[in-house]
mmCIF file of C-alpha atoms in Angstrom:
data_model
loop_
_atom_site.group_PDB
_atom_site.id
_atom_site.type_symbol
_atom_site.label_atom_id
_atom_site.label_comp_id
_atom_site.label_asym_id
_atom_site.label_seq_id
_atom_site.Cartn_x
_atom_site.Cartn_y
_atom_site.Cartn_z
ATOM 1 C CA MET A 1 137.326 93.228 98.844
ATOM 2 C CA SER A 2 137.697 96.754 100.214
ATOM 3 C CA TYR A 3 137.881 97.239 103.991
ATOM 4 C CA SER A 4 136.263 100.339 105.447
ATOM 5 C CA GLN A 5 136.667 99.447 109.135
ATOM 6 C CA TYR A 6 138.727 97.436 111.583
ATOM 7 C CA SER A 7 138.718 96.356 115.231
ATOM 8 C CA VAL A 8 141.422 96.995 117.830
ATOM 9 C CA LEU A 9 142.193 94.335 120.448
ATOM 10 C CA SER A 10 143.945 94.959 123.790
ATOM 11 C CA SER A 11 144.283 93.090 127.059
ATOM 12 C CA VAL A 12 144.909 94.603 130.498
ATOM 13 C CA TYR A 13 145.710 93.002 133.862
ATOM 14 C CA ASN A 14 146.174 94.341 137.371
ATOM 15 C CA LYS A 15 149.922 95.091 137.161
ATOM 16 C CA GLU A 16 149.538 97.554 134.291
ATOM 17 C CA ASN A 17 150.579 101.165 134.848
ATOM 18 C CA PRO A 18 147.483 103.442 134.750
ATOM 19 C CA HIS A 19 149.408 106.243 133.022
ATOM 20 C CA TYR A 20 150.629 103.866 130.325
ATOM 21 C CA LEU A 21 147.102 102.528 129.811
ATOM 22 C CA ARG A 22 145.685 106.032 129.375
ATOM 23 C CA ARG A 23 148.409 107.009 126.909
ATOM 24 C CA SER A 24 147.868 103.804 124.925
ATOM 25 C CA ILE A 25 144.107 104.365 124.651
ATOM 26 C CA ASP A 26 144.654 108.007 123.684
ATOM 27 C CA SER A 27 146.863 106.890 120.802
ATOM 28 C CA ILE A 28 144.013 104.744 119.464
ATOM 29 C CA ILE A 29 141.233 107.301 119.685
ATOM 30 C CA SER A 30 143.437 109.992 118.095
ATOM 31 C CA GLN A 31 144.165 107.989 114.951
ATOM 32 C CA ARG A 32 143.653 109.633 111.569
ATOM 33 C CA PHE A 33 141.458 106.645 110.724
ATOM 34 C CA VAL A 34 139.569 105.883 113.935
ATOM 35 C CA THR A 35 138.198 102.417 114.626
ATOM 36 C CA ASP A 36 134.513 101.703 115.235
ATOM 37 C CA ASP A 37 135.305 98.743 117.523
ATOM 38 C CA PHE A 38 137.933 98.869 120.279
ATOM 39 C CA VAL A 39 137.793 95.720 122.451
ATOM 40 C CA ILE A 40 139.656 95.804 125.776
ATOM 41 C CA VAL A 41 139.774 92.551 127.753
ATOM 42 C CA LYS A 42 140.135 92.651 131.526
ATOM 43 C CA ASP A 43 142.324 89.637 132.237
ATOM 44 C CA GLY A 44 141.156 89.108 135.792
ATOM 45 C CA PRO A 45 140.442 91.672 138.540
ATOM 46 C CA LEU A 46 141.980 95.139 138.101
ATOM 47 C CA THR A 47 143.024 97.914 140.455
ATOM 48 C CA LYS A 48 140.606 100.761 141.157
ATOM 49 C CA GLU A 49 142.784 103.109 139.103
ATOM 50 C CA LEU A 50 142.675 100.870 136.032
ATOM 51 C CA GLU A 51 138.931 100.267 136.415
ATOM 52 C CA ALA A 52 138.335 104.015 136.647
ATOM 53 C CA ILE A 53 140.210 104.655 133.414
ATOM 54 C CA LEU A 54 138.305 101.962 131.530
ATOM 55 C CA ASP A 55 134.990 103.263 132.877
ATOM 56 C CA GLU A 56 135.905 106.800 131.860
ATOM 57 C CA TYR A 57 136.748 105.940 128.270
ATOM 58 C CA SER A 58 134.008 103.373 127.674
ATOM 59 C CA SER A 59 131.359 105.800 128.901
ATOM 60 C CA LYS A 60 132.700 108.572 126.695
ATOM 61 C CA TYR A 61 133.269 106.572 123.493
ATOM 62 C CA ASN A 62 130.610 104.117 122.368
ATOM 63 C CA PHE A 63 133.064 102.188 120.205
ATOM 64 C CA ILE A 64 135.158 101.169 123.236
ATOM 65 C CA HIS A 65 133.919 97.837 124.566
ATOM 66 C CA VAL A 66 135.297 96.503 127.859
ATOM 67 C CA CYS A 67 134.833 92.815 128.645
ATOM 68 C CA GLY A 68 136.575 90.166 130.713
ATOM 69 C CA TYR A 69 136.392 87.512 133.405
ATOM 70 C CA GLU A 70 137.164 86.984 137.100
ATOM 71 C CA ALA A 71 140.521 85.141 137.161
ATOM 72 C CA ASN A 72 143.763 86.035 135.391
ATOM 73 C CA LYS A 73 144.297 83.545 132.561
ATOM 74 C CA GLY A 74 147.229 84.990 130.620
ATOM 75 C CA LEU A 75 147.644 86.864 127.354
ATOM 76 C CA GLY A 76 146.775 84.004 124.992
ATOM 77 C CA ALA A 77 143.439 83.331 126.648
ATOM 78 C CA ALA A 78 142.626 87.042 126.887
ATOM 79 C CA LEU A 79 143.276 87.621 123.186
ATOM 80 C CA ASN A 80 141.201 84.613 122.123
ATOM 81 C CA PHE A 81 138.376 85.855 124.353
ATOM 82 C CA GLY A 82 138.613 89.330 122.848
ATOM 83 C CA LEU A 83 138.853 88.104 119.267
ATOM 84 C CA ALA A 84 135.484 86.454 119.652
ATOM 85 C CA LYS A 85 134.077 89.874 120.593
ATOM 86 C CA CYS A 86 135.624 91.780 117.662
ATOM 87 C CA LYS A 87 133.029 92.577 115.022
ATOM 88 C CA ASN A 88 135.311 93.302 112.041
ATOM 89 C CA GLU A 89 137.338 90.954 109.880
ATOM 90 C CA LEU A 90 140.476 93.067 110.240
ATOM 91 C CA VAL A 91 141.767 93.143 113.809
ATOM 92 C CA ALA A 92 144.693 95.258 115.019
ATOM 93 C CA ARG A 93 146.640 94.261 118.116
ATOM 94 C CA MET A 94 147.611 96.892 120.652
ATOM 95 C CA ASP A 95 149.435 96.534 123.962
ATOM 96 C CA THR A 96 148.344 98.740 126.838
ATOM 97 C CA ASP A 97 151.806 100.199 127.473
ATOM 98 C CA ASP A 98 152.690 101.106 123.873
ATOM 99 C CA ILE A 99 151.745 104.039 121.667
ATOM 100 C CA SER A 100 150.419 103.767 118.111
ATOM 101 C CA LEU A 101 151.551 106.561 115.823
ATOM 102 C CA PRO A 102 148.652 108.617 114.367
ATOM 103 C CA ASN A 103 148.973 107.181 110.853
ATOM 104 C CA ARG A 104 149.307 103.527 111.856
ATOM 105 C CA PHE A 105 145.864 102.193 110.978
ATOM 106 C CA GLU A 106 145.415 104.472 107.982
ATOM 107 C CA LYS A 107 148.562 102.952 106.448
ATOM 108 C CA GLN A 108 147.697 99.374 107.387
ATOM 109 C CA ILE A 109 144.174 99.540 105.974
ATOM 110 C CA ALA A 110 145.556 100.987 102.736
ATOM 111 C CA VAL A 111 147.958 98.042 102.380
ATOM 112 C CA PHE A 112 145.187 95.502 102.981
ATOM 113 C CA ASN A 113 142.996 97.188 100.393
ATOM 114 C CA LYS A 114 145.815 97.022 97.841
ATOM 115 C CA ASN A 115 146.556 93.361 98.628
ATOM 116 C CA PRO A 116 143.320 91.318 98.872
ATOM 117 C CA GLU A 117 145.173 88.072 99.664
ATOM 118 C CA LEU A 118 147.091 89.563 102.583
ATOM 119 C CA GLY A 119 146.489 87.750 105.871
ATOM 120 C CA ILE A 120 148.767 89.491 108.361
ATOM 121 C CA LEU A 121 150.631 92.803 108.370
ATOM 122 C CA GLY A 122 153.072 94.328 110.841
ATOM 123 C CA SER A 123 155.636 97.119 110.913
ATOM 124 C CA ASP A 124 158.885 98.327 112.448
ATOM 125 C CA ILE A 125 158.841 99.885 115.914
ATOM 126 C CA LEU A 126 160.664 102.704 117.704
ATOM 127 C CA LEU A 127 161.880 101.963 121.221
ATOM 128 C CA PHE A 128 161.806 104.302 124.201
ATOM 129 C CA SER A 129 162.078 103.951 127.972
ATOM 130 C CA ASP A 130 160.496 106.747 129.987
ATOM 131 C CA ASP A 131 160.135 109.661 127.587
ATOM 132 C CA GLU A 132 158.366 108.868 124.308
ATOM 133 C CA ASN A 133 160.169 111.809 122.724
ATOM 134 C CA VAL A 134 163.556 110.214 123.372
ATOM 135 C CA ILE A 135 163.919 107.350 120.903
ATOM 136 C CA GLU A 136 166.550 104.775 121.844
ATOM 137 C CA GLY A 137 166.411 102.494 118.844
ATOM 138 C CA ARG A 138 164.434 101.016 115.994
ATOM 139 C CA LYS A 139 163.544 97.377 115.514
ATOM 140 C CA LYS A 140 163.464 96.649 111.811
ATOM 141 C CA MET A 141 161.573 93.658 110.504
ATOM 142 C CA PRO A 142 161.663 91.674 107.246
ATOM 143 C CA SER A 143 159.191 93.227 104.831
ATOM 144 C CA THR A 144 158.387 90.695 102.082
ATOM 145 C CA TYR A 145 156.792 87.287 102.511
ATOM 146 C CA GLU A 146 159.975 85.527 101.410
ATOM 147 C CA GLU A 147 162.027 87.406 104.002
ATOM 148 C CA ILE A 148 159.405 86.802 106.685
ATOM 149 C CA TYR A 149 159.312 83.084 105.892
ATOM 150 C CA ARG A 150 163.098 82.765 106.319
ATOM 151 C CA PHE A 151 163.235 85.008 109.385
ATOM 152 C CA GLY A 152 160.452 83.097 111.152
ATOM 153 C CA LYS A 153 162.534 79.937 111.282
ATOM 154 C CA ARG A 154 164.598 81.472 114.076
ATOM 155 C CA ARG A 155 162.795 84.545 115.408
ATOM 156 C CA ASN A 156 159.365 86.091 115.581
ATOM 157 C CA PRO A 157 158.820 87.671 112.140
ATOM 158 C CA PHE A 158 156.419 90.294 113.531
ATOM 159 C CA ASN A 159 156.390 92.865 116.293
ATOM 160 C CA HIS A 160 153.249 91.581 117.998
ATOM 161 C CA PRO A 161 151.783 94.976 119.068
ATOM 162 C CA THR A 162 151.990 96.209 115.449
ATOM 163 C CA VAL A 163 150.105 93.441 113.683
ATOM 164 C CA MET A 164 146.804 93.731 111.901
ATOM 165 C CA TYR A 165 145.385 90.424 110.734
ATOM 166 C CA LYS A 166 142.274 88.830 109.352
ATOM 167 C CA LYS A 167 140.197 87.351 112.139
ATOM 168 C CA SER A 168 139.253 84.396 109.928
ATOM 169 C CA ILE A 169 142.923 83.526 109.341
ATOM 170 C CA VAL A 170 143.701 83.487 113.064
ATOM 171 C CA ALA A 171 140.648 81.299 113.685
ATOM 172 C CA GLN A 172 141.666 78.957 110.857
ATOM 173 C CA TYR A 173 144.983 78.270 112.576
ATOM 174 C CA GLY A 174 143.586 77.785 116.056
ATOM 175 C CA GLY A 175 144.098 81.208 117.629
ATOM 176 C CA TYR A 176 146.608 81.866 120.379
ATOM 177 C CA ASN A 177 148.034 79.086 122.510
ATOM 178 C CA GLU A 178 146.588 79.454 126.019
ATOM 179 C CA THR A 179 148.804 76.964 127.858
ATOM 180 C CA GLN A 180 152.308 78.429 127.417
ATOM 181 C CA ARG A 181 154.262 81.605 126.694
ATOM 182 C CA GLY A 182 155.369 82.396 123.164
ATOM 183 C CA GLU A 183 151.737 82.417 122.016
ATOM 184 C CA ASP A 184 152.378 85.034 119.316
ATOM 185 C CA LEU A 185 155.493 83.303 117.960
ATOM 186 C CA ALA A 186 153.620 79.985 117.743
ATOM 187 C CA LEU A 187 150.608 81.512 115.980
ATOM 188 C CA PHE A 188 152.521 83.686 113.525
ATOM 189 C CA THR A 189 154.980 81.004 112.454
ATOM 190 C CA LYS A 190 152.107 78.560 111.987
ATOM 191 C CA ILE A 191 150.411 81.086 109.698
ATOM 192 C CA VAL A 192 153.584 81.879 107.744
ATOM 193 C CA GLN A 193 154.684 78.283 107.204
ATOM 194 C CA ASN A 194 151.277 77.577 105.683
ATOM 195 C CA HIS A 195 152.003 80.190 103.018
ATOM 196 C CA VAL A 196 149.468 82.791 104.085
ATOM 197 C CA SER A 197 150.358 86.122 102.487
ATOM 198 C CA ALA A 198 152.271 88.270 104.982
ATOM 199 C CA MET A 199 154.085 91.605 105.007
ATOM 200 C CA ASN A 200 155.737 94.153 107.282
ATOM 201 C CA ILE A 201 155.573 97.840 106.441
ATOM 202 C CA PRO A 202 159.252 98.952 106.448
ATOM 203 C CA GLU A 203 158.665 101.962 108.660
ATOM 204 C CA PRO A 204 157.873 102.396 112.371
ATOM 205 C CA LEU A 205 154.169 102.727 113.180
ATOM 206 C CA LEU A 206 154.376 102.189 116.923
ATOM 207 C CA LEU A 207 156.377 103.425 119.917
ATOM 208 C CA TYR A 208 157.378 100.424 122.013
ATOM 209 C CA ARG A 209 158.061 100.868 125.719
ATOM 210 C CA SER A 210 161.338 99.085 126.410
ATOM 211 C CA ASN A 211 162.505 99.295 130.021
ATOM 212 C CA LYS A 212 165.810 98.292 131.594
ATOM 213 C CA ASP A 213 164.495 94.791 132.391
ATOM 214 C CA GLN A 214 163.755 93.977 128.747
ATOM 215 C CA PHE A 215 166.752 91.667 128.291
ATOM 216 C CA SER A 216 166.122 89.862 131.583
ATOM 217 C CA ARG A 217 162.494 89.223 130.683
ATOM 218 C CA ARG A 218 163.416 88.038 127.196
ATOM 219 C CA THR A 219 165.910 85.550 128.623
ATOM 220 C CA SER A 220 163.916 84.297 131.604
ATOM 221 C CA MET A 221 163.772 80.533 131.921
ATOM 222 C CA THR A 222 160.035 80.554 131.173
ATOM 223 C CA ASP A 223 160.440 82.583 127.990
ATOM 224 C CA SER A 224 163.507 80.637 126.839
ATOM 225 C CA LYS A 225 161.724 77.302 127.215
ATOM 226 C CA ALA A 226 158.707 78.666 125.347
ATOM 227 C CA VAL A 227 160.785 79.917 122.406
ATOM 228 C CA ILE A 228 162.736 76.663 122.140
ATOM 229 C CA ARG A 229 159.501 74.659 122.343
ATOM 230 C CA VAL A 230 157.936 76.622 119.484
ATOM 231 C CA ILE A 231 161.007 76.311 117.248
ATOM 232 C CA TYR A 232 161.262 72.613 118.096
ATOM 233 C CA ASN A 233 157.646 72.127 117.027
ATOM 234 C CA ASN A 234 158.419 74.021 113.822
ATOM 235 C CA TYR A 235 161.411 71.728 113.310
ATOM 236 C CA LYS A 236 159.182 68.660 113.700
ATOM 237 C CA SER A 237 156.712 70.112 111.205
ATOM 238 C CA GLY A 238 159.506 70.596 108.657
ATOM 239 C CA TYR A 239 159.416 74.395 108.654
ATOM 240 C CA ALA A 240 162.601 75.024 110.658
ATOM 241 C CA GLY A 241 165.812 73.079 110.004
ATOM 242 C CA LEU A 242 168.165 71.480 112.506
ATOM 243 C CA SER A 243 170.566 74.416 112.155
ATOM 244 C CA ASP A 244 167.711 76.792 113.015
ATOM 245 C CA LEU A 245 166.830 74.806 116.134
ATOM 246 C CA LEU A 246 170.462 74.638 117.287
ATOM 247 C CA TYR A 247 170.881 78.362 116.650
ATOM 248 C CA VAL A 248 167.891 79.196 118.828
ATOM 249 C CA ILE A 249 168.991 76.851 121.616
ATOM 250 C CA ALA A 250 172.501 78.345 121.582
ATOM 251 C CA LEU A 251 171.168 81.895 121.582
ATOM 252 C CA GLN A 252 168.819 81.201 124.492
ATOM 253 C CA LEU A 253 171.613 79.536 126.465
ATOM 254 C CA ALA A 254 173.931 82.472 125.753
ATOM 255 C CA GLY A 255 171.322 84.785 127.187
ATOM 256 C CA HIS A 256 171.612 82.999 130.546
ATOM 257 C CA LEU A 257 175.433 83.189 130.562
ATOM 258 C CA ILE A 258 175.703 86.917 129.885
ATOM 259 C CA SER A 259 175.219 89.410 132.703
ATOM 260 C CA PRO A 260 172.028 91.506 132.488
ATOM 261 C CA LYS A 261 174.038 94.719 132.027
ATOM 262 C CA ILE A 262 176.065 93.397 129.093
ATOM 263 C CA GLY A 263 173.089 91.475 127.759
ATOM 264 C CA GLY A 264 170.919 94.576 127.766
ATOM 265 C CA PHE A 265 173.592 96.463 125.820
ATOM 266 C CA LEU A 266 173.947 93.696 123.239
ATOM 267 C CA TYR A 267 170.181 93.301 122.952
ATOM 268 C CA LYS A 268 169.671 96.933 122.012
ATOM 269 C CA LYS A 269 172.808 97.209 119.872
ATOM 270 C CA PHE A 270 172.567 94.012 117.840
ATOM 271 C CA PHE A 271 169.575 91.773 118.488
ATOM 272 C CA LEU A 272 167.018 94.392 117.488
ATOM 273 C CA ASN A 273 168.650 94.494 114.063
ATOM 274 C CA LYS A 274 167.045 91.960 111.729
ATOM 275 C CA SER A 275 170.458 91.174 110.212
ATOM 276 C CA CYS A 276 171.831 90.188 113.629
ATOM 277 C CA ASN A 277 174.165 87.198 113.586
ATOM 278 C CA PHE A 278 174.615 85.021 116.645
ATOM 279 C CA PHE A 279 178.367 84.910 116.199
ATOM 280 C CA LEU A 280 178.483 88.706 116.079
ATOM 281 C CA LEU A 281 176.787 88.713 119.474
ATOM 282 C CA ILE A 282 179.332 86.304 120.930
ATOM 283 C CA LEU A 283 182.281 88.200 119.451
ATOM 284 C CA SER A 284 180.881 91.413 120.868
ATOM 285 C CA PHE A 285 180.553 89.782 124.279
ATOM 286 C CA LEU A 286 184.126 88.466 124.175
ATOM 287 C CA SER A 287 185.466 91.894 123.271
ATOM 288 C CA PHE A 288 184.471 93.342 126.676
#
């Protein structure tokens, strides 16, 4: 089957930065291969500034469709709601504070058209803080299915804002979890462990906004519990091994013992590297 179009799916809530939202939308409408279906879900009431931006773009571009509901329900619920509105089989995720590079969707569609069995496709990302022209790092991901399968036993095998997937595959595996954090990790590892064809393009196709609080957010108690819960469920299903579960528990606990300043340094220097080893992190910490 040859794909000639795709949908883009984003979710926005009232704490989003209006400037970031505008820049994110601009990166979608300026693609070399422009979508015919851009679904933006309002996850609860928005500020006047955010509403004004959505009204501006949706009135100007007939392929931008804004929908939503009254109360904030969280990312998982918002994405499931939006997926039901997407009209194409291929759906690309996009966060409202990131920037897709101009060739992102052109490259992803080409890969899907060359690989009919492919179910989900991501890519590497480039990280920046305030200035998108000042790149602070690159998060490399496993590229082949075999690498993704192994990697997913301990960490998310995809950068969520880069993925393009088949809507039918996501529906087949129950969509995003709406009751807890880690909704993308739970969904993607469920898909991968069921041997759905998966790939990551080994080049960056998205600029990811990584602020100084990134490490703290990644190691919050809520996020840590969610990650451990997902890996524990994967252990019970037989996908992850006991060593994988213990690794993840130890890594999450280490994140709470390290100061945010040191943790942020280690996160950018080592953890973003797909070859990162937990013991390398600890040795690096002890060397300070």
